[in-house]
Coordinates of C-alpha atoms in Angstrom, one line a residue:
M425 CA -1.6 -1.0 -42.9
E426 CA -4.3 -3.7 -42.6
D427 CA -1.9 -6.0 -40.9
T428 CA -1.5 -3.6 -38.0
K429 CA -5.2 -3.7 -37.0
I430 CA -6.0 -5.7 -33.9
V431 CA -9.7 -5.9 -34.3
E432 CA -12.1 -7.1 -36.9
Q433 CA -15.9 -6.9 -37.1
D434 CA -17.9 -10.0 -36.3
M435 CA -19.9 -10.6 -39.4
H436 CA -22.0 -13.3 -37.8
D437 CA -23.2 -11.0 -35.0
C438 CA -25.8 -8.3 -35.7
S439 CA -24.3 -6.2 -32.9
D440 CA -21.2 -4.2 -33.5
T441 CA -18.4 -6.3 -32.0
A442 CA -14.7 -6.2 -32.3
I443 CA -12.6 -9.3 -32.0
C444 CA -8.9 -9.2 -31.1
K445 CA -6.7 -10.8 -33.7
G446 CA -4.4 -12.0 -31.0
C447 CA -6.4 -13.5 -28.2
K448 CA -9.8 -13.5 -30.0
K449 CA -11.4 -11.6 -27.2
K450 CA -14.7 -9.9 -28.1
L451 CA -14.8 -6.2 -27.5
S452 CA -17.5 -3.5 -28.1
G453 CA -17.3 -2.1 -31.6
K454 CA -20.1 0.4 -31.4
G455 CA -19.3 3.9 -32.6
T456 CA -20.6 5.3 -29.4
A457 CA -18.0 3.2 -27.4
G458 CA -15.1 5.0 -28.8
T459 CA -11.6 3.5 -29.4
S460 CA -9.8 4.0 -26.2
H461 CA -10.7 0.6 -24.8
L462 CA -9.5 -1.0 -28.1
K463 CA -6.1 0.8 -27.9
K464 CA -5.7 -0.2 -24.2
H465 CA -6.4 -3.9 -25.0
R466 CA -3.9 -3.7 -28.0
D467 CA -1.2 -2.5 -25.7
N468 CA -1.8 -5.1 -23.0
C469 CA -2.9 -8.1 -25.0
P470 CA -0.5 -11.1 -24.2
R471 CA -1.0 -12.6 -27.6
M472 CA -0.2 -9.6 -29.7
Q473 CA 3.3 -9.5 -31.2
F474 CA 4.2 -6.2 -32.9
R475 CA 7.5 -6.5 -34.7
D476 CA 9.4 -3.6 -36.2
V477 CA 11.3 -5.0 -39.2
G478 CA 14.2 -2.8 -38.2
Q479 CA 14.5 -4.8 -34.9
M480 CA 14.7 -8.0 -36.9
L481 CA 17.9 -7.1 -38.7
K482 CA 21.3 -7.2 -37.4
A483 CA 24.7 -5.9 -38.8
I484 CA 27.2 -8.7 -38.6
K485 CA 30.9 -8.3 -39.4
T486 CA 32.3 -11.3 -41.4
K487 CA 35.8 -12.8 -41.2
E488 CA 36.7 -10.9 -44.4
G489 CA 35.9 -7.6 -42.7
D490 CA 32.6 -7.0 -44.7
V491 CA 29.4 -6.1 -42.9
E492 CA 26.3 -8.1 -43.7
I493 CA 22.7 -7.4 -42.7
R494 CA 21.1 -10.6 -41.4
T495 CA 17.8 -11.4 -39.8
F496 CA 17.9 -11.5 -36.0
K497 CA 15.7 -13.5 -33.7
F498 CA 15.8 -12.9 -29.9
D499 CA 16.4 -16.0 -27.8
Q500 CA 15.8 -15.9 -24.1
D501 CA 18.1 -18.8 -23.3
T502 CA 21.0 -17.5 -25.3
T503 CA 20.7 -14.1 -23.6
R504 CA 20.5 -15.7 -20.2
R505 CA 23.7 -17.6 -20.9
E506 CA 25.5 -14.5 -22.1
L507 CA 24.4 -12.7 -19.0
A508 CA 26.0 -15.4 -16.9
N509 CA 29.1 -15.3 -19.0
M510 CA 29.4 -11.6 -18.5
V511 CA 29.1 -12.0 -14.7
I512 CA 31.8 -14.7 -14.8
L513 CA 34.3 -12.9 -17.0
H514 CA 34.1 -9.5 -15.4
E515 CA 33.5 -10.5 -11.8
Y516 CA 30.2 -8.6 -11.5
P517 CA 28.1 -9.2 -8.4
L518 CA 25.2 -11.6 -8.8
S519 CA 23.0 -9.0 -7.2
M520 CA 23.3 -6.8 -10.4
V521 CA 20.1 -8.5 -11.7
E522 CA 18.3 -6.9 -8.9
H523 CA 19.6 -3.4 -9.6
S524 CA 17.0 -1.0 -10.9
G525 CA 19.5 0.6 -13.3
F526 CA 20.2 -2.8 -14.9
H527 CA 16.5 -3.4 -15.3
R528 CA 16.0 0.0 -17.0
F529 CA 19.0 -0.6 -19.3
M530 CA 17.6 -4.0 -20.4
G531 CA 14.2 -2.6 -20.8
T532 CA 15.5 -0.2 -23.5
A533 CA 18.1 -2.7 -25.0
Q534 CA 15.8 -5.7 -25.2
P535 CA 12.3 -5.4 -23.6
L536 CA 11.6 -9.1 -24.4
F537 CA 14.3 -10.3 -22.1
K538 CA 13.0 -11.7 -18.9
I539 CA 15.7 -10.8 -16.3
P540 CA 16.4 -13.9 -14.2
S541 CA 16.4 -13.8 -10.4
R542 CA 19.6 -13.9 -8.4
N543 CA 19.0 -17.6 -7.6
T544 CA 18.4 -18.4 -11.3
L545 CA 21.6 -16.6 -12.3
N546 CA 23.5 -18.6 -9.7
S547 CA 22.0 -21.8 -11.2
D548 CA 23.1 -20.7 -14.7
L549 CA 26.6 -20.1 -13.4
L550 CA 26.9 -23.6 -12.0
H551 CA 25.5 -25.1 -15.3
I552 CA 28.2 -23.2 -17.2
Y553 CA 30.8 -24.4 -14.8
D554 CA 29.7 -28.0 -15.2
Y555 CA 29.5 -27.8 -18.9
E556 CA 32.9 -26.1 -19.4
R557 CA 34.5 -28.5 -16.8
A558 CA 33.3 -31.5 -18.8
K559 CA 34.9 -29.9 -22.0
L560 CA 38.2 -29.3 -20.2
K561 CA 38.3 -32.8 -18.7
G562 CA 37.8 -34.3 -22.2
L563 CA 40.6 -32.1 -23.5
L564 CA 43.0 -33.2 -20.8
E565 CA 42.1 -36.9 -21.3
K566 CA 42.7 -36.7 -25.1
N567 CA 45.8 -34.6 -24.8
K568 CA 49.0 -36.6 -25.6
G569 CA 51.4 -34.6 -23.4
R570 CA 52.0 -34.4 -19.7
I571 CA 50.5 -31.8 -17.4
A572 CA 52.4 -29.5 -15.2
L573 CA 50.7 -28.0 -12.1
T574 CA 51.2 -24.9 -10.1
T575 CA 49.6 -24.2 -6.8
D576 CA 49.3 -21.1 -4.6
M577 CA 47.4 -20.0 -1.5
W578 CA 45.0 -17.0 -1.5
T579 CA 43.0 -15.4 1.3
S580 CA 39.4 -14.3 1.3
H581 CA 38.6 -10.6 1.8
N582 CA 38.0 -10.9 5.5
Q583 CA 41.4 -12.6 5.8
R584 CA 40.0 -15.6 7.6
K585 CA 39.6 -18.2 4.9
G586 CA 42.5 -19.8 3.1
V587 CA 42.0 -20.7 -0.6
M588 CA 44.1 -23.0 -2.6
A589 CA 44.3 -22.4 -6.3
I590 CA 45.6 -25.2 -8.6
T591 CA 46.5 -24.4 -12.2
A592 CA 47.2 -26.9 -15.0
H593 CA 49.6 -26.1 -17.8
F594 CA 50.0 -28.2 -20.9
V595 CA 50.8 -28.1 -24.6
D596 CA 47.8 -29.4 -26.5
N597 CA 47.8 -31.6 -29.5
S598 CA 47.9 -28.6 -31.8
W599 CA 51.1 -27.4 -30.0
T600 CA 49.5 -24.4 -28.2
L601 CA 50.4 -23.6 -24.6
Q602 CA 47.3 -23.9 -22.4
S603 CA 46.8 -22.7 -18.8
R604 CA 43.6 -23.4 -16.8
I605 CA 42.7 -23.1 -13.1
I606 CA 41.2 -26.5 -12.2
R607 CA 40.5 -26.0 -8.5
F608 CA 39.8 -23.0 -6.3
I609 CA 38.9 -24.5 -3.0
Y610 CA 38.6 -23.3 0.6
V611 CA 41.1 -25.1 2.8
P612 CA 40.2 -25.3 6.5
C613 CA 42.7 -24.3 9.2
P614 CA 45.3 -25.4 10.1
H615 CA 47.0 -25.4 6.7
T616 CA 49.3 -28.3 7.4
S617 CA 51.2 -30.2 4.8
E618 CA 48.9 -33.2 5.3
M619 CA 45.8 -31.1 4.6
L620 CA 47.3 -29.5 1.5
A621 CA 48.5 -32.9 0.2
D622 CA 45.0 -34.4 0.7
V623 CA 43.4 -31.5 -1.2
M624 CA 45.9 -31.9 -4.0
M625 CA 45.4 -35.6 -4.3
E626 CA 41.6 -35.2 -4.3
C627 CA 42.1 -32.8 -7.3
L628 CA 44.3 -35.2 -9.2
H629 CA 41.8 -38.1 -8.8
D630 CA 38.9 -35.8 -9.6
W631 CA 40.4 -34.8 -12.9
N632 CA 42.0 -38.2 -13.5
I633 CA 45.4 -36.7 -14.2
Q634 CA 47.6 -38.4 -11.5
H635 CA 49.2 -40.6 -14.2
K636 CA 50.1 -37.6 -16.5
L637 CA 51.9 -35.3 -14.2
S638 CA 55.3 -33.8 -15.0
T639 CA 56.1 -31.3 -12.2
L640 CA 54.4 -29.4 -9.4
T641 CA 55.6 -25.8 -8.9
V642 CA 55.2 -24.3 -5.4
D643 CA 56.6 -21.4 -3.3
N644 CA 59.7 -22.3 -1.3
C645 CA 58.5 -22.9 2.2
S646 CA 58.7 -25.8 4.6
T647 CA 55.0 -26.6 4.4
N648 CA 55.1 -27.0 0.7
N649 CA 58.3 -29.1 0.9
A650 CA 56.6 -31.4 3.3
M651 CA 53.5 -31.5 1.1
I652 CA 55.7 -32.6 -1.9
R653 CA 57.2 -35.5 0.2
I654 CA 53.7 -36.7 1.1
L655 CA 52.5 -36.5 -2.5
L656 CA 55.4 -38.5 -3.7
E657 CA 54.4 -41.3 -1.4
M658 CA 50.9 -41.3 -2.8
V659 CA 51.7 -41.0 -6.5
S660 CA 53.1 -44.0 -8.4
D661 CA 56.8 -43.5 -9.2
V662 CA 56.2 -45.3 -12.6
S663 CA 54.0 -42.4 -13.8
L664 CA 56.5 -39.7 -12.9
L665 CA 59.4 -38.5 -14.9
L666 CA 62.8 -39.9 -14.1
N667 CA 61.5 -41.9 -11.1
R668 CA 60.1 -38.7 -9.5
D669 CA 63.4 -36.8 -9.5
M670 CA 61.9 -33.9 -11.4
F671 CA 58.5 -33.6 -9.7
H672 CA 59.3 -30.7 -7.3
M673 CA 59.8 -27.3 -9.0
R674 CA 60.4 -24.2 -6.8
C675 CA 58.8 -20.9 -7.8
S676 CA 61.5 -18.9 -9.5
A677 CA 59.8 -15.6 -8.9
H678 CA 59.6 -16.3 -5.2
I679 CA 63.3 -17.2 -5.1
L680 CA 64.2 -14.0 -7.0
N681 CA 62.2 -12.1 -4.4
L682 CA 64.2 -13.7 -1.5
I683 CA 67.5 -13.0 -3.2
V684 CA 66.9 -9.3 -3.8
R685 CA 65.4 -8.8 -0.4
D686 CA 68.6 -10.1 1.1
G687 CA 70.6 -7.6 -1.0
L688 CA 68.4 -4.7 -0.2
D689 CA 68.6 -5.3 3.6
V690 CA 72.3 -4.5 3.3
I691 CA 71.6 -1.0 2.1
S692 CA 68.3 -0.5 4.0
D693 CA 69.3 2.9 5.5
S694 CA 69.5 4.7 2.2
V695 CA 66.4 3.0 0.9
E696 CA 64.6 3.9 4.1
R697 CA 65.2 7.6 3.7
I698 CA 63.7 7.5 0.2
H699 CA 60.8 5.4 1.4
S700 CA 60.1 7.9 4.2
S701 CA 60.1 10.8 1.7
V702 CA 57.8 9.0 -0.7
S703 CA 55.5 7.9 2.1
Y704 CA 55.2 11.5 3.4
W705 CA 54.5 13.1 0.0
T706 CA 51.9 10.5 -0.9
S707 CA 50.1 10.5 2.5
S708 CA 47.2 12.8 1.3
P709 CA 46.0 14.5 -1.9
K710 CA 46.6 17.9 -0.4
I711 CA 50.2 17.2 0.4
E712 CA 50.7 15.5 -2.9
E713 CA 49.6 18.7 -4.7
K714 CA 52.6 20.6 -3.2
I715 CA 55.1 18.3 -4.9
F716 CA 53.5 18.7 -8.3
E717 CA 53.4 22.5 -7.8
T718 CA 57.2 22.4 -7.3
V719 CA 57.5 20.0 -10.3
N720 CA 55.8 22.6 -12.5
Q721 CA 57.9 25.4 -11.2
L722 CA 61.1 23.5 -12.1
E723 CA 59.6 22.6 -15.5
I724 CA 60.2 18.9 -15.0
E725 CA 58.5 17.1 -17.9
S726 CA 57.2 14.0 -16.2
T727 CA 53.7 12.8 -15.3
R728 CA 55.0 9.8 -13.3
K729 CA 53.4 9.5 -9.9
L730 CA 55.4 8.5 -6.8
V731 CA 55.0 4.9 -5.9
L732 CA 55.2 3.7 -2.3
D733 CA 56.7 0.2 -1.9
C734 CA 55.5 -2.9 -0.1
K735 CA 58.1 -4.3 2.3
T736 CA 57.6 -7.9 1.1
R737 CA 57.8 -7.1 -2.6
W738 CA 61.2 -6.2 -3.8
N739 CA 59.9 -5.1 -7.2
S740 CA 57.7 -2.5 -5.6
T741 CA 60.9 -1.1 -3.9
Y742 CA 62.5 -1.0 -7.4
L743 CA 59.6 0.9 -8.8
M744 CA 59.5 3.3 -5.9
I745 CA 63.2 4.2 -6.4
R746 CA 62.7 4.6 -10.1
S747 CA 59.8 7.0 -9.6
A748 CA 61.6 9.0 -6.9
L749 CA 64.8 9.4 -9.0
V750 CA 62.8 11.5 -11.4
Y751 CA 62.1 14.1 -8.7
K752 CA 65.3 13.9 -6.8
T753 CA 65.9 17.7 -7.3
V754 CA 62.4 18.5 -6.0
F755 CA 62.7 17.0 -2.5
P756 CA 65.3 19.5 -1.2
L757 CA 63.0 22.4 -2.2
L758 CA 60.0 20.7 -0.5
K759 CA 61.8 21.0 2.8
H760 CA 61.3 24.8 2.7
K761 CA 57.6 24.4 1.8
D762 CA 56.7 22.1 4.7
S763 CA 58.4 22.3 8.0
H764 CA 57.2 18.8 9.0
Y765 CA 59.2 17.3 6.2
K766 CA 62.7 16.6 7.7
N767 CA 64.0 13.2 6.5
V768 CA 65.4 14.4 3.1
P769 CA 67.6 11.9 1.2
T770 CA 71.2 13.0 0.8
E771 CA 73.1 13.3 -2.5
D772 CA 74.9 10.1 -1.6
D773 CA 71.5 8.4 -1.2
W774 CA 70.5 9.4 -4.7
V775 CA 73.8 8.3 -6.2
L776 CA 73.4 4.9 -4.5
A777 CA 69.8 4.7 -5.5
K778 CA 70.7 5.2 -9.1
E779 CA 73.3 2.4 -8.9
I780 CA 70.7 0.1 -7.2
S781 CA 68.1 0.9 -9.8
D782 CA 70.4 0.0 -12.7
K783 CA 71.6 -3.2 -10.9
L784 CA 68.1 -4.4 -10.1
D785 CA 66.8 -3.9 -13.7
V786 CA 68.1 -7.4 -14.6
F787 CA 66.0 -8.9 -11.8
Y788 CA 63.0 -6.9 -12.8
Q789 CA 63.2 -8.1 -16.4
A790 CA 63.6 -11.7 -15.2
T791 CA 60.6 -11.5 -12.9
E792 CA 58.6 -10.1 -15.7
E793 CA 59.6 -13.0 -17.9
F794 CA 58.9 -15.6 -15.3
S795 CA 55.4 -14.1 -14.9
G796 CA 54.4 -15.0 -18.4
T797 CA 51.8 -17.7 -19.0
K798 CA 51.0 -17.1 -22.7
Y799 CA 54.3 -18.5 -23.9
P800 CA 56.8 -21.2 -22.7
M801 CA 59.4 -20.0 -20.2
A802 CA 61.1 -23.2 -19.2
N803 CA 63.5 -22.9 -22.2
N804 CA 64.6 -19.4 -21.1
Y805 CA 64.9 -20.4 -17.4
L806 CA 68.5 -21.4 -17.4
P807 CA 69.8 -18.6 -19.6
T808 CA 68.0 -16.0 -17.5
V809 CA 69.3 -17.5 -14.2
C810 CA 72.9 -17.7 -15.6
D811 CA 72.6 -14.0 -16.7
I812 CA 71.6 -13.0 -13.2
R813 CA 74.5 -14.9 -11.6
D814 CA 76.9 -13.3 -14.0
A815 CA 75.5 -9.9 -13.2
I816 CA 76.0 -10.5 -9.4
N817 CA 79.6 -11.5 -10.1
E818 CA 80.2 -8.2 -11.9
W819 CA 78.7 -6.2 -9.0
S820 CA 81.3 -7.7 -6.6
T821 CA 83.9 -5.4 -8.4
S822 CA 81.9 -2.2 -7.9
T823 CA 83.5 0.9 -6.6
F824 CA 80.6 1.3 -4.1
E825 CA 81.2 -0.7 -0.9
Q826 CA 77.5 -1.0 -0.4
I827 CA 77.0 -2.6 -3.8
K828 CA 79.8 -5.1 -3.0
L829 CA 78.1 -6.1 0.2
M830 CA 74.8 -6.4 -1.6
A831 CA 76.4 -8.6 -4.2
S832 CA 77.9 -10.8 -1.6
S833 CA 74.7 -11.3 0.2
M834 CA 72.8 -12.0 -3.0
A835 CA 75.4 -14.5 -4.2
H836 CA 75.2 -16.4 -1.0
K837 CA 71.4 -16.6 -1.2
F838 CA 71.6 -17.4 -5.0
D839 CA 73.9 -20.4 -4.4
S840 CA 71.7 -21.7 -1.6
Y841 CA 68.8 -22.1 -4.0
W842 CA 70.4 -22.5 -7.4
S843 CA 73.7 -24.3 -6.8
K844 CA 72.0 -27.2 -8.4
F845 CA 69.7 -26.5 -11.4
H846 CA 66.4 -28.3 -11.9
G847 CA 66.9 -31.1 -14.4
G848 CA 63.8 -30.4 -16.4
M849 CA 64.7 -26.7 -16.9
V850 CA 68.2 -27.6 -18.1
V851 CA 66.7 -30.1 -20.6
A852 CA 64.3 -27.4 -21.8
T853 CA 67.2 -25.1 -22.5
I854 CA 69.0 -27.9 -24.4
L855 CA 65.9 -28.5 -26.5
D856 CA 65.9 -24.8 -27.5
P857 CA 67.6 -24.8 -30.9
R858 CA 69.0 -21.4 -30.1
Y859 CA 70.9 -22.7 -27.1
K860 CA 71.4 -26.5 -26.9
M861 CA 74.6 -27.1 -24.8
K862 CA 76.2 -23.7 -25.6
V863 CA 74.7 -21.9 -22.6
M864 CA 76.3 -24.4 -20.2
E865 CA 79.6 -24.3 -22.1
C866 CA 79.6 -20.5 -21.8
Y867 CA 78.5 -19.9 -18.2
F868 CA 79.4 -23.1 -16.2
P869 CA 83.2 -22.4 -16.2
L870 CA 82.4 -19.1 -14.6
F871 CA 80.2 -20.6 -11.9
Y872 CA 81.9 -24.0 -11.2
G873 CA 85.5 -23.4 -12.3
D874 CA 87.3 -26.7 -12.7
G875 CA 84.1 -28.6 -11.8
S876 CA 82.2 -27.3 -14.8
S877 CA 82.9 -30.5 -16.9
Y878 CA 81.5 -32.6 -14.1
E879 CA 78.3 -30.5 -13.9
I880 CA 77.8 -30.6 -17.7
N881 CA 78.3 -34.4 -17.8
K882 CA 75.6 -34.7 -15.0
I883 CA 73.2 -32.7 -17.2
Q884 CA 74.0 -34.8 -20.2
G885 CA 73.2 -37.9 -18.1
V886 CA 69.8 -36.4 -17.1
L887 CA 69.0 -35.8 -20.8
L888 CA 70.1 -39.3 -21.8
R889 CA 68.0 -40.9 -19.0
M890 CA 65.0 -38.9 -20.2
V891 CA 65.5 -39.9 -23.9
G892 CA 65.8 -43.5 -22.9
E893 CA 62.7 -43.3 -20.8
Y894 CA 60.6 -41.8 -23.6
E895 CA 62.0 -44.3 -26.1
Q896 CA 61.0 -47.1 -23.8
T897 CA 57.5 -45.7 -23.4
S898 CA 57.2 -45.3 -27.2
K899 CA 58.2 -48.9 -27.8
T900 CA 55.8 -50.2 -25.1
S901 CA 52.9 -48.3 -26.7
Q902 CA 53.7 -49.5 -30.2
A903 CA 54.3 -53.1 -29.2
S904 CA 51.7 -55.6 -30.5
P905 CA 50.0 -57.7 -27.8
S906 CA 49.7 -60.8 -30.1
N907 CA 52.4 -63.1 -31.4
P908 CA 53.3 -62.9 -35.1
T909 CA 51.5 -65.5 -37.2
H910 CA 53.6 -68.1 -39.0
V911 CA 52.8 -68.1 -42.8
S912 CA 53.3 -71.4 -44.6
P913 CA 54.8 -71.5 -48.1
S914 CA 51.4 -72.3 -49.6
Q915 CA 49.9 -69.3 -48.0
S916 CA 52.7 -67.0 -49.1
T917 CA 51.9 -67.6 -52.7
I918 CA 48.4 -66.3 -52.2
G919 CA 48.0 -62.6 -52.4
P920 CA 49.3 -59.6 -54.3
P921 CA 52.4 -59.9 -56.5
K922 CA 55.8 -59.0 -55.1
R923 CA 56.6 -55.3 -54.9
K924 CA 59.3 -53.7 -57.0
M925 CA 62.7 -54.0 -55.5
S926 CA 61.4 -56.6 -53.0
R927 CA 64.8 -58.5 -53.1
F928 CA 66.6 -55.3 -52.1
D929 CA 64.2 -54.6 -49.3
Q930 CA 64.8 -58.1 -48.0
Y931 CA 68.6 -57.6 -48.3
I932 CA 68.5 -54.5 -46.2
T933 CA 66.5 -56.1 -43.4
E934 CA 69.0 -59.0 -43.3
V935 CA 72.2 -57.0 -43.2
P936 CA 73.7 -57.2 -39.7
C937 CA 73.2 -54.1 -37.7
T938 CA 76.9 -54.0 -36.8
T939 CA 77.8 -53.0 -40.4
I940 CA 75.7 -49.9 -40.3
H941 CA 76.7 -46.8 -38.2
V942 CA 73.6 -45.8 -36.4
K943 CA 73.5 -42.3 -34.9
I944 CA 70.9 -41.7 -32.3
E945 CA 68.4 -38.9 -32.7
L946 CA 70.0 -36.8 -29.9
E947 CA 73.4 -36.8 -31.5
Y948 CA 72.0 -35.5 -34.8
Y949 CA 70.2 -32.7 -32.9
L950 CA 73.2 -31.6 -30.8
E951 CA 75.6 -31.7 -33.8
E952 CA 73.6 -29.3 -35.8
P953 CA 74.6 -25.6 -35.3
V954 CA 72.4 -23.4 -33.1
I955 CA 70.0 -21.2 -34.9
P956 CA 70.3 -17.3 -34.5
R957 CA 68.7 -15.8 -31.4
V958 CA 65.8 -13.7 -32.6
E959 CA 63.0 -12.0 -30.7
N960 CA 59.6 -13.6 -30.6
F961 CA 61.0 -17.0 -31.5
D962 CA 58.2 -19.5 -31.4
I963 CA 59.8 -22.7 -30.0
L964 CA 56.5 -24.6 -30.0
T965 CA 56.1 -24.1 -33.8
W966 CA 59.7 -25.1 -34.3
W967 CA 59.2 -28.4 -32.6
K968 CA 55.8 -28.9 -34.3
V969 CA 57.5 -28.6 -37.7
N970 CA 60.4 -30.8 -36.7
A971 CA 58.4 -33.5 -35.1
S972 CA 59.1 -36.1 -37.8
K973 CA 62.8 -35.3 -37.7
Y974 CA 63.1 -35.8 -34.0
P975 CA 60.2 -38.1 -32.9
T976 CA 61.5 -38.7 -29.4
L977 CA 62.9 -35.3 -28.6
H978 CA 59.7 -33.6 -29.8
C979 CA 57.7 -35.6 -27.2
I980 CA 60.1 -34.5 -24.5
A981 CA 59.9 -30.9 -25.6
R982 CA 56.1 -30.9 -25.5
D983 CA 56.1 -32.0 -21.9
I984 CA 59.0 -29.9 -20.6
L985 CA 58.0 -26.7 -22.3
A986 CA 54.6 -26.8 -20.6
I987 CA 56.3 -26.5 -17.1
D988 CA 55.6 -23.1 -15.5
V989 CA 58.7 -21.8 -13.7
S990 CA 56.6 -19.8 -11.2
T991 CA 53.3 -19.8 -9.4
V992 CA 52.0 -16.5 -10.7
A993 CA 49.5 -18.1 -13.1
S994 CA 46.8 -17.4 -10.5
E995 CA 48.1 -14.1 -9.1
S996 CA 50.3 -11.4 -10.6
V997 CA 53.7 -11.3 -8.9
F998 CA 53.6 -7.5 -9.2
S999 CA 50.6 -7.1 -7.0
T1000 CA 51.4 -5.1 -3.9
E1001 CA 47.9 -5.4 -2.4
G1002 CA 48.1 -9.0 -1.4
R1003 CA 46.1 -12.0 -2.6
F1004 CA 42.4 -11.8 -1.8
V1005 CA 39.0 -12.7 -3.1
S1006 CA 36.8 -9.7 -3.9
P1007 CA 34.3 -8.7 -1.2
H1008 CA 31.2 -9.6 -3.1
R1009 CA 32.6 -13.0 -3.9
S1010 CA 33.9 -13.8 -0.5
R1011 CA 30.3 -13.9 0.8
L1012 CA 29.2 -16.5 -1.7
H1013 CA 29.0 -20.2 -1.2
P1014 CA 32.4 -21.9 -1.7
K1015 CA 31.1 -24.0 -4.5
T1016 CA 29.8 -20.8 -6.3
V1017 CA 33.2 -19.1 -5.7
E1018 CA 35.1 -22.0 -7.2
A1019 CA 32.7 -22.2 -10.2
L1020 CA 33.2 -18.4 -10.9
M1021 CA 37.0 -18.5 -10.6
C1022 CA 37.5 -21.7 -12.6
A1023 CA 34.9 -20.8 -15.3
Q1024 CA 36.5 -17.3 -15.6
S1025 CA 39.9 -18.9 -16.4
W1026 CA 38.3 -21.3 -19.0
L1027 CA 36.1 -18.7 -20.7
W1028 CA 38.9 -16.1 -21.0
S1029 CA 41.2 -18.7 -22.5
E1030 CA 38.6 -19.4 -25.2
F1031 CA 37.7 -15.7 -25.8
N1032 CA 41.3 -14.7 -26.1
G1033 CA 41.9 -17.1 -29.0
I1034 CA 43.7 -19.9 -27.2
N1035 CA 40.7 -22.1 -28.0
N1036 CA 38.1 -20.5 -30.4
H1037 CA 35.7 -23.4 -30.3
F1038 CA 33.3 -21.5 -28.1
V1039 CA 33.3 -18.4 -30.4
K1040 CA 33.1 -20.3 -33.7
N1041 CA 30.3 -22.7 -32.6
L1042 CA 28.2 -20.6 -30.3
T1043 CA 24.9 -22.0 -31.7
D1044 CA 26.0 -25.6 -31.2
E1045 CA 27.3 -24.8 -27.7
M1046 CA 23.9 -23.2 -26.8
E1047 CA 22.0 -26.3 -27.9
L1048 CA 24.3 -28.6 -25.8
W1049 CA 24.0 -26.3 -22.8
K1050 CA 20.2 -26.2 -23.1
L1051 CA 20.1 -30.0 -23.1
E1052 CA 22.4 -30.1 -20.1
V1053 CA 20.1 -27.7 -18.2
E1054 CA 17.0 -29.6 -19.1
R1055 CA 18.7 -32.9 -18.0
K1056 CA 19.4 -31.5 -14.6

């Protein structure tokens, strides 16, 4: 235990003196002085470093699943960065570093960690944002495919500040679908189309992606429509697909909401009685207890809670009806338990509610699909929309007059938005080997009647235009800028000997093209039979594997499949509480809020396995980050 002593006797001094091994301070070593002062100095000496070998070992799980014991060395900078990452990922308030509970926790977990101040933490957050932003910008610049954008407006917690979120979607060079928030910026009032267009163009130039755009997906409103027109005047037509014909993409989830709301307005009386009942029995915990007492008496095996709808979200109305149907036999009994409860749904209301619930299920499933951001949805857009239109046609033959009226209203709204399908979405369906042209051949005669052939030919024309545009781009990029050099007969004899079959190779190149039947790539693709429809079909992997077989089509597929059909990448379409920035973030500086929101999107994408560079190379990342902090 000699190494644990902190003092040693000064052999060159006749007096009894103790010298600290850490700071070399001389202390009294006389027997009459005792040892209390030595112990006190040992505990407070700034140079002394006591290390428990147990704290220097760490259990680490390897990729193979084995557990290895490795040495561990505490690093202040690494821990500071991980603290900042934690705040970003989980939306913790910056003030947590000032909480006494957090200080006590860190004191027991790692006493050596010097907890940064709130201002230091804010600085670390901004450094992480700058570093991750530079990484993402490099990824976008190196990416071969086009970038699809979605944008949506949020409101701050006090409902006074408008926030514009812009999200980029692209298929990277390894054929993985990526989604990143690239701007989260306060937009001053009034939120005019000119103001929104200026913010969008500033974002495009800031990220240098104005020449790589495919589409911009927005909610269907007059302000966004005007913004699109302004942007098209600012962005070069040459850089956009099909001379900008495909740039504007309307949010499918928003359109679905408008269609269903129109249908539900027709049967609002029956829905209102159910809404009134649910509202009453969820108004307070004490009242809610009565309904569950009755549920237990009737021995209904269900733990589902009643859900109150939001008037602007049709899917919440659907969920309310589904939850209320479970307890339809309970509501009449509750009338006797509470004299204030009078608006009880009738049996006809419940029969109609069951019909509505079954009918709206197809819309609910479609909205759920359109909300996905982890997988391509563009290829499933047309089949889903056709399935919905087919369902509406069937409802028009219902025995319920209310359902017929609902179907008529929904069909009118559907045709006003989807009488003409977005060209990019149709191309995406054709480039799905499970569908190709078969979806249109199946559904279009039902929708367009005798005009179906004309509509199919129009779509084929869009596809041919796109193939021609991509082929032209490919030829331009591959063309050599210099003229071929003439080789004289004397020069041609110098060099390697002729290859085997060189005469045959020359013959093939000199045969007139008219004697060879050349099939274009698209014809080969369309003539092959569709593959079976299976769940969890990975269309990106299919095109990655078949890239050499269809070199032009695979480039189109990479760009089209990145298009997001809705604007829910930044906010879940099922949220019934509205869009808002959390209270503790709404009080922060706008630059800090943007850094937190964007960095959260980037880090979660990496942590969830979309890009494992951060996880696999944490040490290298830390070194680069330290250099960046020191530079600034």
